């Protein structure tokens, strides 16, 4: 496996999306990842749609892995699990608080077996506090963490992002960062340690810039539709042909160039809109003014002008357009699964010059695990050579 | 003792993505020198709101960093920059093609630093020269299609999801490179094209939409759903809930208590009500049933009722409610630091690493606040420093 984590072995005991996506990222970076599913399979495997009978969300968050099933409630299953753990550098779990301990794989037990292991846990709300025992899913965390109250318009009110597990994946990404910190520290002192993350904390960090607004003003940020909070003009405008264009001016130089693109040099001289704070304070006035200009020509015209003047802009794409797009299509990959056929996924957009990453691959399957327990142990004991997944 | 103690970082980045990466490095204990032009990071002007004349967003993203202000178009300014870059462990460059640091985004580092570039798009692709911004990045990842209604003006996420995720990803990338470097002594270049960040976060959708056996489930259907605003309760607030752990028995008792026991005969409420709530297939359709059941109750009553019957529920909170909630206090994630403009609150890290204490970062720097100190560390004498300041190669403020 190419990548900076080549040689690192991960046992992924997590389920649903948070922990498994963390495992995916470590696998993308070159680690050998083995996912352990319970005897009845991962709960995520039941979420539709399916492709050739297998749940696509499971397929999506379990790239770069092999998987097996173990019954941790049986002595043999638990023994197998501990054998795998003995060979691993990283252990990931995201069960509801107390569960992994009841199954016999709590931190103390695992550390006994392998003191060098990084033991990574994700919980929805944390281990202390009134909600510590609560389970959580992406939408519940959207609701609790304020994420669902900052999207929308004043007329309609706040709404959630439907429904891609955005906060699940965000948590998994930051957990992967925490794990790498612990691995770095292990290089210094040879010790394993535990790392913990909460979906709630991760969601707050994702909203840091909106929360900064709240901390500064003491007030809930207002709903702004397509508009940015602290820069202007930075919103969507309707063109003559009904298509929308998202424009994003974030510097004074870009403002001047936008005025050129709109053939409105007068606006660049207009003292009402001279600086970003002026434009933000007069956002509605500016928006009305610019809306009229954009409505006077079709999208294609504005596309040529904005590109020429190097102003950040984009149309709203959809998936079919994304796949065909000459730039954005490059951020998607078609992955071949041995049982379920070909499907698209977005591999992590990281490129390393000295330790290049392997192209995305997958074998983990929600219905037919790709490894037996014995094969999984072999895989961890002898990770594959560079260049072979 | 912190993870990145002893590590030095040069941050040549404006706005959000690069600075988020730099912030995470600072939170892990690295010394982060933020290199700014004499005009400063454009984000200093991103507001209102302002605190002490500086953008609140800038202040939160740049806590714990030192500010070195120099003019990269001045030959001596460039010398100072090159001397700094030659001695750091990590360089973070935002790679905006129309920004002041574009030239440094393309470097192949000599020696062993980790050189992390965050260009808006792939440098080798057809959009290499294009600048990016949050709204356009969200539009390119079709985020607006997962919000609002198709016949209405498009929306975006209020969070700076694309740029912040780019910063998180860059931090992951840098840590990976640092791990390799710790084992081999080798640095390298890490590139993180920012347009890819939100595309990564939506990967479940791309797989679901590829070749599904049936067009079924929220990942396919949600584009046509109405906005998800939760379920209204009698006192005017809204909640969201699921019934993942309910049983037939618990569900029957729940609907009995709510006075809607007739639903047990409704196939949409089968399987313990799982498809009638949350992201279940019929959830948005049967919402009026729940709302009429909750009409005469308070939020607290409804939450309690659901939780006692195998469900999980949350009110849909705004920030004042959220930050008053004891669970946020239990997390210990909110920090406060004194500044000349008064106490400043910000978020700390959302994860803990056993045995490595949390770094409580000082406030964000004024423009050029650490210019003299950084010059001294780079080996310039005070006289040389003043000469550089007089020449306009660097500026010192704060």
PDB file of N, CA, C and O in Angstrom, chain A residues 264-319:
ATOM      1  N   UNK A 264     -19.562  47.344 -15.190  1.00  0.00           N
ATOM      2  CA  UNK A 264     -20.064  48.383 -14.294  1.00  0.00           C
ATOM      3  C   UNK A 264     -18.897  48.984 -13.515  1.00  0.00           C
ATOM      4  O   UNK A 264     -18.835  48.888 -12.284  1.00  0.00           O
ATOM      5  N   UNK A 265     -17.965  49.652 -14.223  1.00  0.00           N
ATOM      6  CA  UNK A 265     -16.838  50.270 -13.512  1.00  0.00           C
ATOM      7  C   UNK A 265     -17.279  51.308 -12.498  1.00  0.00           C
ATOM      8  O   UNK A 265     -16.565  51.585 -11.527  1.00  0.00           O
ATOM      9  N   UNK A 266     -18.475  51.833 -12.688  1.00  0.00           N
ATOM     10  CA  UNK A 266     -18.985  52.828 -11.740  1.00  0.00           C
ATOM     11  C   UNK A 266     -19.130  52.228 -10.343  1.00  0.00           C
ATOM     12  O   UNK A 266     -18.929  52.906  -9.327  1.00  0.00           O
ATOM     13  N   UNK A 267     -19.487  50.954 -10.291  1.00  0.00           N
ATOM     14  CA  UNK A 267     -19.664  50.315  -8.983  1.00  0.00           C
ATOM     15  C   UNK A 267     -18.353  50.226  -8.211  1.00  0.00           C
ATOM     16  O   UNK A 267     -18.343  50.345  -6.986  1.00  0.00           O
ATOM     17  N   UNK A 268     -17.260  50.028  -8.958  1.00  0.00           N
ATOM     18  CA  UNK A 268     -15.956  49.937  -8.300  1.00  0.00           C
ATOM     19  C   UNK A 268     -15.567  51.266  -7.679  1.00  0.00           C
ATOM     20  O   UNK A 268     -14.743  51.319  -6.775  1.00  0.00           O
ATOM     21  N   UNK A 269     -16.153  52.354  -8.172  1.00  0.00           N
ATOM     22  CA  UNK A 269     -15.873  53.684  -7.626  1.00  0.00           C
ATOM     23  C   UNK A 269     -16.920  54.133  -6.628  1.00  0.00           C
ATOM     24  O   UNK A 269     -16.809  55.191  -6.028  1.00  0.00           O
ATOM     25  N   UNK A 270     -17.941  53.340  -6.492  1.00  0.00           N
ATOM     26  CA  UNK A 270     -19.069  53.752  -5.657  1.00  0.00           C
ATOM     27  C   UNK A 270     -18.702  53.669  -4.179  1.00  0.00           C
ATOM     28  O   UNK A 270     -18.406  52.588  -3.672  1.00  0.00           O
ATOM     29  N   UNK A 271     -18.715  54.815  -3.480  1.00  0.00           N
ATOM     30  CA  UNK A 271     -18.287  54.797  -2.074  1.00  0.00           C
ATOM     31  C   UNK A 271     -19.160  53.919  -1.176  1.00  0.00           C
ATOM     32  O   UNK A 271     -18.707  53.466  -0.130  1.00  0.00           O
ATOM     33  N   UNK A 272     -20.388  53.664  -1.593  1.00  0.00           N
ATOM     34  CA  UNK A 272     -21.247  52.783  -0.787  1.00  0.00           C
ATOM     35  C   UNK A 272     -20.661  51.378  -0.653  1.00  0.00           C
ATOM     36  O   UNK A 272     -20.887  50.678   0.327  1.00  0.00           O
ATOM     37  N   UNK A 273     -19.897  50.971  -1.680  1.00  0.00           N
ATOM     38  CA  UNK A 273     -19.425  49.583  -1.746  1.00  0.00           C
ATOM     39  C   UNK A 273     -17.907  49.496  -1.800  1.00  0.00           C
ATOM     40  O   UNK A 273     -17.342  48.533  -2.294  1.00  0.00           O
ATOM     41  N   UNK A 274     -17.253  50.513  -1.260  1.00  0.00           N
ATOM     42  CA  UNK A 274     -15.806  50.628  -1.447  1.00  0.00           C
ATOM     43  C   UNK A 274     -15.030  49.476  -0.825  1.00  0.00           C
ATOM     44  O   UNK A 274     -14.061  48.991  -1.406  1.00  0.00           O
ATOM     45  N   UNK A 275     -15.408  49.051   0.378  1.00  0.00           N
ATOM     46  CA  UNK A 275     -14.666  47.984   1.050  1.00  0.00           C
ATOM     47  C   UNK A 275     -15.605  46.830   1.385  1.00  0.00           C
ATOM     48  O   UNK A 275     -16.824  46.980   1.360  1.00  0.00           O
ATOM     49  N   UNK A 276     -15.004  45.706   1.741  1.00  0.00           N
ATOM     50  CA  UNK A 276     -15.826  44.549   2.097  1.00  0.00           C
ATOM     51  C   UNK A 276     -16.808  44.856   3.228  1.00  0.00           C
ATOM     52  O   UNK A 276     -17.988  44.534   3.113  1.00  0.00           O
ATOM     53  N   UNK A 277     -16.367  45.469   4.335  1.00  0.00           N
ATOM     54  CA  UNK A 277     -17.340  45.787   5.384  1.00  0.00           C
ATOM     55  C   UNK A 277     -18.491  46.653   4.879  1.00  0.00           C
ATOM     56  O   UNK A 277     -19.646  46.452   5.274  1.00  0.00           O
ATOM     57  N   UNK A 278     -18.189  47.607   3.996  1.00  0.00           N
ATOM     58  CA  UNK A 278     -19.267  48.424   3.408  1.00  0.00           C
ATOM     59  C   UNK A 278     -20.248  47.527   2.660  1.00  0.00           C
ATOM     60  O   UNK A 278     -21.471  47.672   2.780  1.00  0.00           O
ATOM     61  N   UNK A 279     -19.705  46.629   1.863  1.00  0.00           N
ATOM     62  CA  UNK A 279     -20.563  45.784   1.040  1.00  0.00           C
ATOM     63  C   UNK A 279     -21.379  44.816   1.898  1.00  0.00           C
ATOM     64  O   UNK A 279     -22.545  44.519   1.608  1.00  0.00           O
ATOM     65  N   UNK A 280     -20.758  44.313   2.976  1.00  0.00           N
ATOM     66  CA  UNK A 280     -21.495  43.409   3.863  1.00  0.00           C
ATOM     67  C   UNK A 280     -22.627  44.157   4.566  1.00  0.00           C
ATOM     68  O   UNK A 280     -23.759  43.666   4.655  1.00  0.00           O
ATOM     69  N   UNK A 281     -22.315  45.369   5.023  1.00  0.00           N
ATOM     70  CA  UNK A 281     -23.357  46.157   5.723  1.00  0.00           C
ATOM     71  C   UNK A 281     -24.503  46.498   4.794  1.00  0.00           C
ATOM     72  O   UNK A 281     -25.636  46.596   5.198  1.00  0.00           O
ATOM     73  N   UNK A 282     -24.174  46.698   3.491  1.00  0.00           N
ATOM     74  CA  UNK A 282     -25.218  47.057   2.509  1.00  0.00           C
ATOM     75  C   UNK A 282     -25.558  45.873   1.613  1.00  0.00           C
ATOM     76  O   UNK A 282     -25.893  46.048   0.447  1.00  0.00           O
ATOM     77  N   UNK A 283     -25.490  44.689   2.203  1.00  0.00           N
ATOM     78  CA  UNK A 283     -25.627  43.477   1.391  1.00  0.00           C
ATOM     79  C   UNK A 283     -26.920  43.475   0.587  1.00  0.00           C
ATOM     80  O   UNK A 283     -26.940  43.140  -0.591  1.00  0.00           O
ATOM     81  N   UNK A 284     -28.025  43.799   1.235  1.00  0.00           N
ATOM     82  CA  UNK A 284     -29.311  43.699   0.525  1.00  0.00           C
ATOM     83  C   UNK A 284     -29.392  44.684  -0.634  1.00  0.00           C
ATOM     84  O   UNK A 284     -29.862  44.339  -1.720  1.00  0.00           O
ATOM     85  N   UNK A 285     -28.910  45.881  -0.388  1.00  0.00           N
ATOM     86  CA  UNK A 285     -28.929  46.897  -1.448  1.00  0.00           C
ATOM     87  C   UNK A 285     -28.049  46.447  -2.617  1.00  0.00           C
ATOM     88  O   UNK A 285     -28.453  46.503  -3.786  1.00  0.00           O
ATOM     89  N   UNK A 286     -26.869  45.961  -2.267  1.00  0.00           N
ATOM     90  CA  UNK A 286     -25.929  45.511  -3.294  1.00  0.00           C
ATOM     91  C   UNK A 286     -26.501  44.328  -4.061  1.00  0.00           C
ATOM     92  O   UNK A 286     -26.400  44.237  -5.288  1.00  0.00           O
ATOM     93  N   UNK A 287     -27.117  43.435  -3.302  1.00  0.00           N
ATOM     94  CA  UNK A 287     -27.684  42.229  -3.901  1.00  0.00           C
ATOM     95  C   UNK A 287     -28.761  42.573  -4.924  1.00  0.00           C
ATOM     96  O   UNK A 287     -28.804  42.016  -6.022  1.00  0.00           O
ATOM     97  N   UNK A 288     -29.615  43.502  -4.576  1.00  0.00           N
ATOM     98  CA  UNK A 288     -30.691  43.900  -5.502  1.00  0.00           C
ATOM     99  C   UNK A 288     -30.085  44.490  -6.777  1.00  0.00           C
ATOM    100  O   UNK A 288     -30.501  44.194  -7.899  1.00  0.00           O
ATOM    101  N   UNK A 289     -29.103  45.309  -6.581  1.00  0.00           N
ATOM    102  CA  UNK A 289     -28.441  45.975  -7.695  1.00  0.00           C
ATOM    103  C   UNK A 289     -27.808  44.933  -8.628  1.00  0.00           C
ATOM    104  O   UNK A 289     -27.999  44.969  -9.856  1.00  0.00           O
ATOM    105  N   UNK A 290     -27.052  44.017  -8.056  1.00  0.00           N
ATOM    106  CA  UNK A 290     -26.361  43.024  -8.868  1.00  0.00           C
ATOM    107  C   UNK A 290     -27.342  42.033  -9.491  1.00  0.00           C
ATOM    108  O   UNK A 290     -27.127  41.555 -10.609  1.00  0.00           O
ATOM    109  N   UNK A 291     -28.416  41.733  -8.771  1.00  0.00           N
ATOM    110  CA  UNK A 291     -29.420  40.800  -9.310  1.00  0.00           C
ATOM    111  C   UNK A 291     -29.964  41.314 -10.635  1.00  0.00           C
ATOM    112  O   UNK A 291     -30.165  40.549 -11.585  1.00  0.00           O
ATOM    113  N   UNK A 292     -30.180  42.625 -10.691  1.00  0.00           N
ATOM    114  CA  UNK A 292     -30.678  43.229 -11.945  1.00  0.00           C
ATOM    115  C   UNK A 292     -29.672  43.042 -13.066  1.00  0.00           C
ATOM    116  O   UNK A 292     -30.048  42.765 -14.211  1.00  0.00           O
ATOM    117  N   UNK A 293     -28.410  43.224 -12.745  1.00  0.00           N
ATOM    118  CA  UNK A 293     -27.383  43.090 -13.783  1.00  0.00           C
ATOM    119  C   UNK A 293     -27.326  41.646 -14.282  1.00  0.00           C
ATOM    120  O   UNK A 293     -27.352  41.390 -15.482  1.00  0.00           O
ATOM    121  N   UNK A 294     -27.256  40.691 -13.353  1.00  0.00           N
ATOM    122  CA  UNK A 294     -27.160  39.291 -13.765  1.00  0.00           C
ATOM    123  C   UNK A 294     -28.391  38.849 -14.548  1.00  0.00           C
ATOM    124  O   UNK A 294     -28.295  38.023 -15.457  1.00  0.00           O
ATOM    125  N   UNK A 295     -29.546  39.408 -14.204  1.00  0.00           N
ATOM    126  CA  UNK A 295     -30.784  39.003 -14.883  1.00  0.00           C
ATOM    127  C   UNK A 295     -30.842  39.509 -16.315  1.00  0.00           C
ATOM    128  O   UNK A 295     -31.721  39.119 -17.083  1.00  0.00           O
ATOM    129  N   UNK A 296     -29.891  40.344 -16.686  1.00  0.00           N
ATOM    130  CA  UNK A 296     -29.963  40.945 -18.020  1.00  0.00           C
ATOM    131  C   UNK A 296     -29.310  40.090 -19.099  1.00  0.00           C
ATOM    132  O   UNK A 296     -29.484  40.352 -20.292  1.00  0.00           O
ATOM    133  N   UNK A 297     -28.533  39.074 -18.698  1.00  0.00           N
ATOM    134  CA  UNK A 297     -27.861  38.227 -19.691  1.00  0.00           C
ATOM    135  C   UNK A 297     -27.927  36.782 -19.217  1.00  0.00           C
ATOM    136  O   UNK A 297     -28.054  36.517 -18.031  1.00  0.00           O
ATOM    137  N   UNK A 298     -27.751  35.836 -20.145  1.00  0.00           N
ATOM    138  CA  UNK A 298     -27.809  34.421 -19.720  1.00  0.00           C
ATOM    139  C   UNK A 298     -26.520  33.972 -19.025  1.00  0.00           C
ATOM    140  O   UNK A 298     -25.490  34.658 -19.093  1.00  0.00           O
ATOM    141  N   UNK A 299     -26.579  32.792 -18.426  1.00  0.00           N
ATOM    142  CA  UNK A 299     -25.457  32.241 -17.680  1.00  0.00           C
ATOM    143  C   UNK A 299     -24.196  32.214 -18.523  1.00  0.00           C
ATOM    144  O   UNK A 299     -23.109  32.558 -18.050  1.00  0.00           O
ATOM    145  N   UNK A 300     -24.283  31.788 -19.762  1.00  0.00           N
ATOM    146  CA  UNK A 300     -23.090  31.619 -20.586  1.00  0.00           C
ATOM    147  C   UNK A 300     -22.298  32.924 -20.669  1.00  0.00           C
ATOM    148  O   UNK A 300     -21.071  32.938 -20.603  1.00  0.00           O
ATOM    149  N   UNK A 301     -23.025  34.045 -20.827  1.00  0.00           N
ATOM    150  CA  UNK A 301     -22.327  35.325 -20.907  1.00  0.00           C
ATOM    151  C   UNK A 301     -21.521  35.566 -19.643  1.00  0.00           C
ATOM    152  O   UNK A 301     -20.348  35.915 -19.682  1.00  0.00           O
ATOM    153  N   UNK A 302     -22.177  35.383 -18.501  1.00  0.00           N
ATOM    154  CA  UNK A 302     -21.494  35.649 -17.233  1.00  0.00           C
ATOM    155  C   UNK A 302     -20.341  34.685 -16.998  1.00  0.00           C
ATOM    156  O   UNK A 302     -19.306  35.064 -16.464  1.00  0.00           O
ATOM    157  N   UNK A 303     -20.525  33.449 -17.433  1.00  0.00           N
ATOM    158  CA  UNK A 303     -19.452  32.462 -17.307  1.00  0.00           C
ATOM    159  C   UNK A 303     -18.186  32.953 -18.019  1.00  0.00           C
ATOM    160  O   UNK A 303     -17.081  32.896 -17.478  1.00  0.00           O
ATOM    161  N   UNK A 304     -18.352  33.465 -19.240  1.00  0.00           N
ATOM    162  CA  UNK A 304     -17.161  33.906 -19.971  1.00  0.00           C
ATOM    163  C   UNK A 304     -16.533  35.125 -19.302  1.00  0.00           C
ATOM    164  O   UNK A 304     -15.317  35.218 -19.174  1.00  0.00           O
ATOM    165  N   UNK A 305     -17.378  36.047 -18.858  1.00  0.00           N
ATOM    166  CA  UNK A 305     -16.841  37.274 -18.266  1.00  0.00           C
ATOM    167  C   UNK A 305     -16.157  37.010 -16.922  1.00  0.00           C
ATOM    168  O   UNK A 305     -15.079  37.537 -16.645  1.00  0.00           O
ATOM    169  N   UNK A 306     -16.780  36.207 -16.077  1.00  0.00           N
ATOM    170  CA  UNK A 306     -16.231  35.943 -14.745  1.00  0.00           C
ATOM    171  C   UNK A 306     -14.944  35.127 -14.831  1.00  0.00           C
ATOM    172  O   UNK A 306     -14.014  35.341 -14.055  1.00  0.00           O
ATOM    173  N   UNK A 307     -14.907  34.227 -15.794  1.00  0.00           N
ATOM    174  CA  UNK A 307     -13.687  33.451 -15.971  1.00  0.00           C
ATOM    175  C   UNK A 307     -12.548  34.360 -16.431  1.00  0.00           C
ATOM    176  O   UNK A 307     -11.441  34.315 -15.914  1.00  0.00           O
ATOM    177  N   UNK A 308     -12.862  35.199 -17.390  1.00  0.00           N
ATOM    178  CA  UNK A 308     -11.860  36.114 -17.933  1.00  0.00           C
ATOM    179  C   UNK A 308     -11.324  37.052 -16.851  1.00  0.00           C
ATOM    180  O   UNK A 308     -10.132  37.338 -16.788  1.00  0.00           O
ATOM    181  N   UNK A 309     -12.204  37.511 -15.990  1.00  0.00           N
ATOM    182  CA  UNK A 309     -11.799  38.450 -14.951  1.00  0.00           C
ATOM    183  C   UNK A 309     -11.353  37.760 -13.667  1.00  0.00           C
ATOM    184  O   UNK A 309     -11.033  38.423 -12.682  1.00  0.00           O
ATOM    185  N   UNK A 310     -11.339  36.441 -13.698  1.00  0.00           N
ATOM    186  CA  UNK A 310     -10.846  35.661 -12.559  1.00  0.00           C
ATOM    187  C   UNK A 310     -11.553  36.017 -11.260  1.00  0.00           C
ATOM    188  O   UNK A 310     -10.940  36.385 -10.250  1.00  0.00           O
ATOM    189  N   UNK A 311     -12.874  35.921 -11.331  1.00  0.00           N
ATOM    190  CA  UNK A 311     -13.703  36.079 -10.135  1.00  0.00           C
ATOM    191  C   UNK A 311     -14.223  34.698  -9.765  1.00  0.00           C
ATOM    192  O   UNK A 311     -14.710  33.979 -10.632  1.00  0.00           O
ATOM    193  N   UNK A 312     -14.127  34.300  -8.506  1.00  0.00           N
ATOM    194  CA  UNK A 312     -14.664  32.990  -8.129  1.00  0.00           C
ATOM    195  C   UNK A 312     -16.152  32.885  -8.451  1.00  0.00           C
ATOM    196  O   UNK A 312     -16.930  33.757  -8.081  1.00  0.00           O
ATOM    197  N   UNK A 313     -16.511  31.830  -9.158  1.00  0.00           N
ATOM    198  CA  UNK A 313     -17.921  31.639  -9.494  1.00  0.00           C
ATOM    199  C   UNK A 313     -18.138  30.177  -9.817  1.00  0.00           C
ATOM    200  O   UNK A 313     -17.190  29.433 -10.097  1.00  0.00           O
ATOM    201  N   UNK A 314     -19.388  29.747  -9.818  1.00  0.00           N
ATOM    202  CA  UNK A 314     -19.713  28.386 -10.239  1.00  0.00           C
ATOM    203  C   UNK A 314     -21.205  28.263 -10.486  1.00  0.00           C
ATOM    204  O   UNK A 314     -22.005  28.955  -9.851  1.00  0.00           O
ATOM    205  N   UNK A 315     -21.597  27.401 -11.417  1.00  0.00           N
ATOM    206  CA  UNK A 315     -23.005  27.018 -11.512  1.00  0.00           C
ATOM    207  C   UNK A 315     -23.283  25.964 -10.449  1.00  0.00           C
ATOM    208  O   UNK A 315     -22.347  25.422  -9.857  1.00  0.00           O
ATOM    209  N   UNK A 316     -24.543  25.657 -10.213  1.00  0.00           N
ATOM    210  CA  UNK A 316     -24.893  24.550  -9.332  1.00  0.00           C
ATOM    211  C   UNK A 316     -24.912  23.281 -10.178  1.00  0.00           C
ATOM    212  O   UNK A 316     -25.721  23.151 -11.087  1.00  0.00           O
ATOM    213  N   UNK A 317     -23.991  22.389  -9.877  1.00  0.00           N
ATOM    214  CA  UNK A 317     -23.938  21.143 -10.647  1.00  0.00           C
ATOM    215  C   UNK A 317     -24.879  20.108 -10.039  1.00  0.00           C
ATOM    216  O   UNK A 317     -25.364  20.265  -8.920  1.00  0.00           O
ATOM    217  N   UNK A 318     -25.140  19.041 -10.796  1.00  0.00           N
ATOM    218  CA  UNK A 318     -25.773  17.855 -10.230  1.00  0.00           C
ATOM    219  C   UNK A 318     -24.877  16.668 -10.546  1.00  0.00           C
ATOM    220  O   UNK A 318     -23.883  16.803 -11.263  1.00  0.00           O
ATOM    221  N   UNK A 319     -25.220  15.504 -10.018  1.00  0.00           N
ATOM    222  CA  UNK A 319     -24.310  14.366 -10.103  1.00  0.00           C
ATOM    223  C   UNK A 319     -23.967  13.995 -11.544  1.00  0.00           C
ATOM    224  O   UNK A 319     -22.787  13.817 -11.871  1.00  0.00           O
TER     225      UNK A 319
END
